[in-house]
mmCIF file of N, CA and C in Angstrom:
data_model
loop_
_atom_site.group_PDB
_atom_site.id
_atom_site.type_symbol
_atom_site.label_atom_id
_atom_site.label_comp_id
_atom_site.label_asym_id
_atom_site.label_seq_id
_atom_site.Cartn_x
_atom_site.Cartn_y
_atom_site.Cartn_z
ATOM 1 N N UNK A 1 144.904 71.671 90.365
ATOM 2 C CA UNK A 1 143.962 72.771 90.543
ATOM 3 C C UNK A 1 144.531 73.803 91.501
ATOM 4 N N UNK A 2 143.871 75.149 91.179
ATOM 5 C CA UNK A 2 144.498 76.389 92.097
ATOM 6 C C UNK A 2 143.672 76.748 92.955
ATOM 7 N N UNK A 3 143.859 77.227 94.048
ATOM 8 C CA UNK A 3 142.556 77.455 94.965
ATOM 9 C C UNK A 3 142.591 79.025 94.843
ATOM 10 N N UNK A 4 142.944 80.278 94.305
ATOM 11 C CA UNK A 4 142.720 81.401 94.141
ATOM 12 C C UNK A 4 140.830 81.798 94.036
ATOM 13 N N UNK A 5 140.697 82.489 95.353
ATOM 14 C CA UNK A 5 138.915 82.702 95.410
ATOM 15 C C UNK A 5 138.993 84.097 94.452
ATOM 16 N N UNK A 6 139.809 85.320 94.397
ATOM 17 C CA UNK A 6 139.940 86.440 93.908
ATOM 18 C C UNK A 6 141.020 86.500 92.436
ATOM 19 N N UNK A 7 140.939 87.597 92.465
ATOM 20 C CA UNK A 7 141.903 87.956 91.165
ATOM 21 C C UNK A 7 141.927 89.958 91.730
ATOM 22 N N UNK A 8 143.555 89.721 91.821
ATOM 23 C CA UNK A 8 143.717 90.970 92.295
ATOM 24 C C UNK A 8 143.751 91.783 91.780
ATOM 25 N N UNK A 9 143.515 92.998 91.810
ATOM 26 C CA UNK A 9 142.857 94.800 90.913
ATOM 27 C C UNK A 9 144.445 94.607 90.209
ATOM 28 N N UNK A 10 145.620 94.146 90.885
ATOM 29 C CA UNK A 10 147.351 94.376 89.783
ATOM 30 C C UNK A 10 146.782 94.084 88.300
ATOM 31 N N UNK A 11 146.150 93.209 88.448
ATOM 32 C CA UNK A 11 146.544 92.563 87.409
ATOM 33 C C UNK A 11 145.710 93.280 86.337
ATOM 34 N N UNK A 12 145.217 94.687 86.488
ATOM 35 C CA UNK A 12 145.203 95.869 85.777
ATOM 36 C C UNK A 12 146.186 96.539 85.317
ATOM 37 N N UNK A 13 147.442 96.467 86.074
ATOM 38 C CA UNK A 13 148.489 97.333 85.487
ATOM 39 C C UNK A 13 149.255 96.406 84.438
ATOM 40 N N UNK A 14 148.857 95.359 84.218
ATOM 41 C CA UNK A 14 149.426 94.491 83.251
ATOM 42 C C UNK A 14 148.945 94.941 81.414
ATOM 43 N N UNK A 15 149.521 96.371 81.194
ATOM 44 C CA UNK A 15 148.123 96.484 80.421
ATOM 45 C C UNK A 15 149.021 96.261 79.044
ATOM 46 N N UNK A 16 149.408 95.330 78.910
ATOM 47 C CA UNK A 16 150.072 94.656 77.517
ATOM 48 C C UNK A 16 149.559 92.966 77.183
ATOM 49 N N UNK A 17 148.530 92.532 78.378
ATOM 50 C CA UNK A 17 148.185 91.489 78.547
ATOM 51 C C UNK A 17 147.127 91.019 77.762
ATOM 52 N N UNK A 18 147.341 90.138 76.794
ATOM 53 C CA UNK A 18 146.317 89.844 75.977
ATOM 54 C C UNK A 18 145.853 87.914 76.245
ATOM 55 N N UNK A 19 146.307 87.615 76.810
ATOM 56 C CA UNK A 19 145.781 86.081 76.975
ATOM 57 C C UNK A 19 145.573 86.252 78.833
ATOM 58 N N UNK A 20 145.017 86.210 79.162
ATOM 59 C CA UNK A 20 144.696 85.589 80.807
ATOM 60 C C UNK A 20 143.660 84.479 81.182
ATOM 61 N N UNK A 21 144.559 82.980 81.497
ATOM 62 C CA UNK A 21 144.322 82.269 81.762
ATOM 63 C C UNK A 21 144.134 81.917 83.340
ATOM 64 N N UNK A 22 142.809 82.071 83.886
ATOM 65 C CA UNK A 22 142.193 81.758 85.325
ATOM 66 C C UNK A 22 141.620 80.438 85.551
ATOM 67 N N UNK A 23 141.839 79.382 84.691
ATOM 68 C CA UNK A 23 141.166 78.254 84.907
ATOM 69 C C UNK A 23 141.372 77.701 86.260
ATOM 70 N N UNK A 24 141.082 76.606 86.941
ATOM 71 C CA UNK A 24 140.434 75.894 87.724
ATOM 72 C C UNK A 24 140.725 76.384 88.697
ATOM 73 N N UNK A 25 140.134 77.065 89.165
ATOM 74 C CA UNK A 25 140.224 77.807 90.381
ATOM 75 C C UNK A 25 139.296 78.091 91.473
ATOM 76 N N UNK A 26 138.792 78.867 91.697
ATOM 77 C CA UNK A 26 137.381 79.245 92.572
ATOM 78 C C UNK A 26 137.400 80.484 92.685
ATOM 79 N N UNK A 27 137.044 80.802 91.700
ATOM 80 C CA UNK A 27 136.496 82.051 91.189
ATOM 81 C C UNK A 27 134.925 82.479 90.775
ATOM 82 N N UNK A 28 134.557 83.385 91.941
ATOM 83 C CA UNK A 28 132.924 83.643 91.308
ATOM 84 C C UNK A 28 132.664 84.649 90.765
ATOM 85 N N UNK A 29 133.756 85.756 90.553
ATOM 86 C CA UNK A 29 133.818 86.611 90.189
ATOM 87 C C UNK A 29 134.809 87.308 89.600
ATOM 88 N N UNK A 30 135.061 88.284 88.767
ATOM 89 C CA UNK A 30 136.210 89.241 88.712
ATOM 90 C C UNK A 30 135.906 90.790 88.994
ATOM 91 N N UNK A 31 137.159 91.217 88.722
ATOM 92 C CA UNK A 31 137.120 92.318 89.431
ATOM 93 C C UNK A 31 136.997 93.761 88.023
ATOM 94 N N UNK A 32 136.024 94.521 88.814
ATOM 95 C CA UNK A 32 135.784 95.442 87.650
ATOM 96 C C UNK A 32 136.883 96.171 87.027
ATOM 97 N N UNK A 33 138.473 96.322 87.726
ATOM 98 C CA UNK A 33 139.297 96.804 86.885
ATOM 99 C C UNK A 33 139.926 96.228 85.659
ATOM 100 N N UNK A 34 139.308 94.758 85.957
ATOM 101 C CA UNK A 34 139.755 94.150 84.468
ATOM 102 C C UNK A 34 139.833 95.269 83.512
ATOM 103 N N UNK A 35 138.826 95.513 83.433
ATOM 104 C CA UNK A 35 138.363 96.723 82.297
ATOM 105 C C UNK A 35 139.112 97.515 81.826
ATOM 106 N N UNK A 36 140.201 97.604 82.366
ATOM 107 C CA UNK A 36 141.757 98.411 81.886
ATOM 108 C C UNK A 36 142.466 97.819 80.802
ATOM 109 N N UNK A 37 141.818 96.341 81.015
ATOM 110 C CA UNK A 37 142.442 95.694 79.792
ATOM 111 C C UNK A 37 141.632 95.298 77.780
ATOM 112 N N UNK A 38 140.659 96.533 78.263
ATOM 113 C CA UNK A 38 139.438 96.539 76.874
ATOM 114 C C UNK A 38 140.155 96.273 75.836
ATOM 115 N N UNK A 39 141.779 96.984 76.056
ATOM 116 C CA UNK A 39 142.176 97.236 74.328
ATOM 117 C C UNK A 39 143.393 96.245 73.971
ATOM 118 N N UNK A 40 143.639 95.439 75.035
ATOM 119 C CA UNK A 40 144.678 94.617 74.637
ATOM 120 C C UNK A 40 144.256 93.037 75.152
ATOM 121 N N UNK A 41 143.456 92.537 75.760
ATOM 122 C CA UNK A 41 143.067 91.107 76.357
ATOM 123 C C UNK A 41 141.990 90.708 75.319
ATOM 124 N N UNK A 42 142.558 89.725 74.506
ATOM 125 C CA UNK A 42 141.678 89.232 73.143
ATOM 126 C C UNK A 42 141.289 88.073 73.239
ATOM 127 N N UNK A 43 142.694 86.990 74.727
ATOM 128 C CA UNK A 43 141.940 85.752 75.104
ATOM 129 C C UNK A 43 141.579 85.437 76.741
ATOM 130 N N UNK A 44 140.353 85.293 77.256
ATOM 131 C CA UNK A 44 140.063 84.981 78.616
ATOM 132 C C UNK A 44 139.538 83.530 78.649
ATOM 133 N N UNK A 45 140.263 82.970 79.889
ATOM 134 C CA UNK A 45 139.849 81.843 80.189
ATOM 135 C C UNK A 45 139.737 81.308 81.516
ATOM 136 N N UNK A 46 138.126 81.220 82.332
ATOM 137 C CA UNK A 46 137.717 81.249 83.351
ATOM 138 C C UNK A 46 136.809 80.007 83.570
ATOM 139 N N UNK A 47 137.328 79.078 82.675
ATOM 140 C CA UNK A 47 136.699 77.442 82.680
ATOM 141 C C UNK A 47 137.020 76.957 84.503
ATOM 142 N N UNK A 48 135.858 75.933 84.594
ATOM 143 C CA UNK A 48 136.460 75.470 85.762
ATOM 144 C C UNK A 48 136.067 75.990 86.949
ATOM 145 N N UNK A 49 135.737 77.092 87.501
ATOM 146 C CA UNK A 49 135.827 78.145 88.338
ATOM 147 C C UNK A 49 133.928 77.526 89.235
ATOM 148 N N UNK A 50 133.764 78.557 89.444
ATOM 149 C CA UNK A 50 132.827 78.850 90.810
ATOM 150 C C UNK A 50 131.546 79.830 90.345
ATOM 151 N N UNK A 51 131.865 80.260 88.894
ATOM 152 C CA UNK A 51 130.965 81.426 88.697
ATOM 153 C C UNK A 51 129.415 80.922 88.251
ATOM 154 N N UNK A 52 128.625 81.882 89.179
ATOM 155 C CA UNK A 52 127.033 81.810 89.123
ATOM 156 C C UNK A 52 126.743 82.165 87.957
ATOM 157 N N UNK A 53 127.092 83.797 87.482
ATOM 158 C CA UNK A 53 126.587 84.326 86.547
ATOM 159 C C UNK A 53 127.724 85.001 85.514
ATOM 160 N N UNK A 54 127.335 85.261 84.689
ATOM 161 C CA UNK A 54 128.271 85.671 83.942
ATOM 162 C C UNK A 54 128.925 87.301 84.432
ATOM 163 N N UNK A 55 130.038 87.079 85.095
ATOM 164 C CA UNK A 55 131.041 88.303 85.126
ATOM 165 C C UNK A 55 130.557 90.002 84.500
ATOM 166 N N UNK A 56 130.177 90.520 85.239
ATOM 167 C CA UNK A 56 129.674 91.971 84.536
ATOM 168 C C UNK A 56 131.042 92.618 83.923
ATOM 169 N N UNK A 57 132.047 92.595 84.682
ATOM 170 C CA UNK A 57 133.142 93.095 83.385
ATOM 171 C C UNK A 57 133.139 92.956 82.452
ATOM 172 N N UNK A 58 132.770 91.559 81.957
ATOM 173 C CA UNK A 58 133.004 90.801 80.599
ATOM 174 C C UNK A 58 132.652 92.117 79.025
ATOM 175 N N UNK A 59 131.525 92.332 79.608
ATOM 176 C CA UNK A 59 130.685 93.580 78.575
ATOM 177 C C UNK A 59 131.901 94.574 78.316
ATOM 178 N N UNK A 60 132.700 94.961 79.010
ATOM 179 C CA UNK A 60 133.762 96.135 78.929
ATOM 180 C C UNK A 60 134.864 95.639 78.268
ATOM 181 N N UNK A 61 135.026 94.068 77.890
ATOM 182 C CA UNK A 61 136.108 93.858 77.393
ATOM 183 C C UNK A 61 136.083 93.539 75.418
ATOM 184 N N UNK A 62 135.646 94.732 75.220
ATOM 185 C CA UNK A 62 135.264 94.248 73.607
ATOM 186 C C UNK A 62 136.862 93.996 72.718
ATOM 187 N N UNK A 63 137.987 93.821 73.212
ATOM 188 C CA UNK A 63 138.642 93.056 72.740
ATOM 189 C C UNK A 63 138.972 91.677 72.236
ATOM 190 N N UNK A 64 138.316 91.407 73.210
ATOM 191 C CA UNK A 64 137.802 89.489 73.199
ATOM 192 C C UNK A 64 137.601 89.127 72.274
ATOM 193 N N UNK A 65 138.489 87.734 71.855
ATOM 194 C CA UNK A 65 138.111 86.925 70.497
ATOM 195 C C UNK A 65 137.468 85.659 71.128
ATOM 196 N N UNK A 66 138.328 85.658 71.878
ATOM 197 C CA UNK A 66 137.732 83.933 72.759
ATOM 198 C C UNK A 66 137.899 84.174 74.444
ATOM 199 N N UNK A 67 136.464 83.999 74.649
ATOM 200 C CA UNK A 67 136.019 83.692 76.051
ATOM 201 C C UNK A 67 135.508 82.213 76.273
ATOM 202 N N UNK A 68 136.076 81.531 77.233
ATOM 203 C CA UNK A 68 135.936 80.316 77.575
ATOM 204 C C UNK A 68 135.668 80.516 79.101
ATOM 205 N N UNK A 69 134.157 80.065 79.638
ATOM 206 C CA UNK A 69 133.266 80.081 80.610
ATOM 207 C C UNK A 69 132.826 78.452 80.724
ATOM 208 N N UNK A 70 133.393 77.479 80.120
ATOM 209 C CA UNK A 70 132.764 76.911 80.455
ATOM 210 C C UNK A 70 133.348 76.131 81.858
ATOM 211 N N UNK A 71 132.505 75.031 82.033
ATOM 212 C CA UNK A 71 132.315 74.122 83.707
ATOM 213 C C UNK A 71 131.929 74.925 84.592
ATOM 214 N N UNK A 72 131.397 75.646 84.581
ATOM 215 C CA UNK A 72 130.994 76.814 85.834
ATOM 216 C C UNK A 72 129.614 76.288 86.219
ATOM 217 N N UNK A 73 128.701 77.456 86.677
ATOM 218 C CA UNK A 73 127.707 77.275 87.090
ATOM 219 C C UNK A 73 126.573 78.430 86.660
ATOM 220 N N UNK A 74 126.838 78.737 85.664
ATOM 221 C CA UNK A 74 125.917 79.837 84.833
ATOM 222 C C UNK A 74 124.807 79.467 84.181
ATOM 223 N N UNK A 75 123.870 80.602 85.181
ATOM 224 C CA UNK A 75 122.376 79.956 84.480
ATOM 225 C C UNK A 75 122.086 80.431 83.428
ATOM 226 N N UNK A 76 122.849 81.822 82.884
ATOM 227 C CA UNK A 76 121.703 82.595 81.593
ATOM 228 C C UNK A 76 123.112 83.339 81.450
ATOM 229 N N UNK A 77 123.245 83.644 79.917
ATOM 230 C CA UNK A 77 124.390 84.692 79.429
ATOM 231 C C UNK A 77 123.072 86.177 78.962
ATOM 232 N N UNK A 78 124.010 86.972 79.550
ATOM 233 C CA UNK A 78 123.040 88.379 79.621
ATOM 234 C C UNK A 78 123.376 89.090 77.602
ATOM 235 N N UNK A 79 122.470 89.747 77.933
ATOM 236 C CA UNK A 79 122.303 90.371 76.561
ATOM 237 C C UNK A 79 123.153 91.486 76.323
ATOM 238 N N UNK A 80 123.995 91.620 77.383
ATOM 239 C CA UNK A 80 125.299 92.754 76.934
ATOM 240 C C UNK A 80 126.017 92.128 76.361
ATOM 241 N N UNK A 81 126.153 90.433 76.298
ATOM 242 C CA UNK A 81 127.445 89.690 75.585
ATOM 243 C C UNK A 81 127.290 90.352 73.604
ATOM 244 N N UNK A 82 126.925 91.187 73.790
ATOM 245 C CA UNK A 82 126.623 92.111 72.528
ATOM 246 C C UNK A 82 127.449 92.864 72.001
ATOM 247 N N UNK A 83 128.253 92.954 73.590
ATOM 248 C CA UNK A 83 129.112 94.176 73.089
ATOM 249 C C UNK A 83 130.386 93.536 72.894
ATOM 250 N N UNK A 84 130.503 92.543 73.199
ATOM 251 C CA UNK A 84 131.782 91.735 72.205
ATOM 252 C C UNK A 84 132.059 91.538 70.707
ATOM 253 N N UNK A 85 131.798 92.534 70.340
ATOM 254 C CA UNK A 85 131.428 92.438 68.686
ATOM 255 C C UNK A 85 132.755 91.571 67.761
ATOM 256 N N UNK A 86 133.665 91.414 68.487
ATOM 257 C CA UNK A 86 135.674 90.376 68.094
ATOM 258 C C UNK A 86 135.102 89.306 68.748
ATOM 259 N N UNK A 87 134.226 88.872 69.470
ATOM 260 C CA UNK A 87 133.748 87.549 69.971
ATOM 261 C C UNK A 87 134.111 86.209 68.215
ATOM 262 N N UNK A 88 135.043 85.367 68.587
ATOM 263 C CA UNK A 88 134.508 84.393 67.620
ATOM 264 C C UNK A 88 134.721 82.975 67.884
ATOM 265 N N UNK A 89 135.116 82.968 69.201
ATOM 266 C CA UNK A 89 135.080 81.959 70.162
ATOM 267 C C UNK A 89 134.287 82.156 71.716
ATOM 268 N N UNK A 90 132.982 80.927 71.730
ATOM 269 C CA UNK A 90 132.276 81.402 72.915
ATOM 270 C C UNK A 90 132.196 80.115 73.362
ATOM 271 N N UNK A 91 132.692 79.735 74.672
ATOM 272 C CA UNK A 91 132.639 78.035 75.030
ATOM 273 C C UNK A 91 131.810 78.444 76.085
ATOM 274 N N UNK A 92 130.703 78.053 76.551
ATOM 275 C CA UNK A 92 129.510 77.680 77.890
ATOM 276 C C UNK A 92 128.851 76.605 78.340
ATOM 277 N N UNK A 93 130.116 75.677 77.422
ATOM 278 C CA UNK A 93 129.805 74.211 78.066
ATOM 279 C C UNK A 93 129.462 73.765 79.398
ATOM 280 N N UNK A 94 128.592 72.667 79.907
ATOM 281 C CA UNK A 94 128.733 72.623 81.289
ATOM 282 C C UNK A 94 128.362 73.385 82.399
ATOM 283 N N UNK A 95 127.276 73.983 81.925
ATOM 284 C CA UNK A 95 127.100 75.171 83.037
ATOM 285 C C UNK A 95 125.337 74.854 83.658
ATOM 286 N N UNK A 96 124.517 75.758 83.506
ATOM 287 C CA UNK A 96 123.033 75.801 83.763
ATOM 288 C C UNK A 96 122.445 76.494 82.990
ATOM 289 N N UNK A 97 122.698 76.506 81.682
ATOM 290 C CA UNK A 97 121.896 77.574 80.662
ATOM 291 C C UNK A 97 120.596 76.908 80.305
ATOM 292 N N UNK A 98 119.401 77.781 80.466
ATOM 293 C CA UNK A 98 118.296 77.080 80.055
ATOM 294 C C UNK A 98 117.950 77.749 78.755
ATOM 295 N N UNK A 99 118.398 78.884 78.031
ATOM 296 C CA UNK A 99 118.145 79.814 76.951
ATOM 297 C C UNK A 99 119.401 80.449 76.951
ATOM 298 N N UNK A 100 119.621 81.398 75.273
ATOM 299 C CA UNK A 100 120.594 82.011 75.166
ATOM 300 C C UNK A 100 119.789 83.276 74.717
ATOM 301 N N UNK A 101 120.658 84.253 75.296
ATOM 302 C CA UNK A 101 119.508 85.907 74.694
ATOM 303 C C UNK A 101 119.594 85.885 72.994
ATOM 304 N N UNK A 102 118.440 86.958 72.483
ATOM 305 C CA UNK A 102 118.349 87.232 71.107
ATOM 306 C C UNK A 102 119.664 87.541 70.678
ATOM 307 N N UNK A 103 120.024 88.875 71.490
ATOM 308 C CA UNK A 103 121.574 89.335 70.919
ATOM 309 C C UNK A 103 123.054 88.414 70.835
ATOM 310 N N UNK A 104 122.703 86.993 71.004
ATOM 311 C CA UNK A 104 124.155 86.440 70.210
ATOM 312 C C UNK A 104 123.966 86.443 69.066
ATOM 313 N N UNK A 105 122.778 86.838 68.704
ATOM 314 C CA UNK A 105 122.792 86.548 66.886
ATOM 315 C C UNK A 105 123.431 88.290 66.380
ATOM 316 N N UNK A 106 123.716 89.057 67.148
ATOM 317 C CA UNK A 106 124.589 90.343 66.816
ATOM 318 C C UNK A 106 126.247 90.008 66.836
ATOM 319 N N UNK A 107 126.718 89.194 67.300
ATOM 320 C CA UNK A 107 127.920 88.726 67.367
ATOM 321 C C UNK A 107 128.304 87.847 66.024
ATOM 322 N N UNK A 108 128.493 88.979 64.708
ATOM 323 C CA UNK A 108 128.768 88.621 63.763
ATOM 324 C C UNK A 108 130.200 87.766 63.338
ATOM 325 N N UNK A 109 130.985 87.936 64.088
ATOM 326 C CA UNK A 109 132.264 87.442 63.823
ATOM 327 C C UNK A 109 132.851 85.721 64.418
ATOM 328 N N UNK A 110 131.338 85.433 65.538
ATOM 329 C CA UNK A 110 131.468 84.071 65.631
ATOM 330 C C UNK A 110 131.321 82.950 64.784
ATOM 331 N N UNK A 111 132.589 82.031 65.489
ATOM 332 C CA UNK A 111 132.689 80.944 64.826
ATOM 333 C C UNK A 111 132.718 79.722 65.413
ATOM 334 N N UNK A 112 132.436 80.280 66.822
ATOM 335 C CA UNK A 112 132.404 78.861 67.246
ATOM 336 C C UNK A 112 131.669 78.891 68.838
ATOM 337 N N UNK A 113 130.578 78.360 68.938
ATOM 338 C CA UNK A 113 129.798 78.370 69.790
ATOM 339 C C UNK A 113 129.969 76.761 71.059
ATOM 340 N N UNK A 114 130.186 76.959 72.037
ATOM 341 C CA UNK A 114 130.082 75.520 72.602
ATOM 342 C C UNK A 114 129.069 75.455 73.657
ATOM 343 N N UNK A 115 127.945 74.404 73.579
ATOM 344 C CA UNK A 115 126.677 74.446 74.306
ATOM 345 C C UNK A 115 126.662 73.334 74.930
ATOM 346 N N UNK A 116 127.642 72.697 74.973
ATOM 347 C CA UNK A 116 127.353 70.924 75.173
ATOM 348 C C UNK A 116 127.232 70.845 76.690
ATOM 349 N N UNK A 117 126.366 69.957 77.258
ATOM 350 C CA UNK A 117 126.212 69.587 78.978
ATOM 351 C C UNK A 117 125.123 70.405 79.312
ATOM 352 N N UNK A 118 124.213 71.759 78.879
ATOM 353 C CA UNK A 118 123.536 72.289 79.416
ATOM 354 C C UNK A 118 122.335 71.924 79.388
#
């Protein structure tokens, strides 16, 4: 395991980066410049980590095919996960979800949902 609490604004200028893997770490958050990476980061993976709620960047990254959130500590996925419309991998295993919003059923291109442990 990595003990990284942050993720530094650089890793915006990486803007050819399409897989970023942050697993086990201690991470409760990221940082809003992710968002530099909308048009090229298709896989994120933030399993493992520290996070309460789901990452407000996340909404800005409609590149995303597969987001993997799970083992965290997330009580509710917000209804912007809408704007992932390339979403077709969503793992939220393991977390604190007591409901999922109306709008995952707008995320036409999923194929694979993971709910298990909540």
């Amino acid at each position: 395991f990595n003990q990284l609490s942050s993720l530094s604004d650089n890793v915006s200028r990486l803007t050819s980066l399409a897989n970023l893997d942050m697993s086990s770490n201690q991470l409760s958050d990221l940082p809003q410049k992710l968002s530099t990476l909308k048009g090229t980061l298709t896989s994120l993976n933030v399993a493992h980590n520290l996070f309460e709620e789901q990452p407000k960047v996340l909404s800005s990254l409609t590149s995303l095919r597969v987001l993997d959130l799970s083992h965290n500590r997330i009580g509710c996925i917000h209804a912007s996960i809408s704007s992932l419309g390339n979403l077709s991998h969503l793992s939220v295993e393991y977390n604190r979800l007591h409901f999922l919003p109306f709008e995952i059923a707008q995320l036409k291109s999923m194929r694979h949902l993971g709910l298990e442990g909540n």
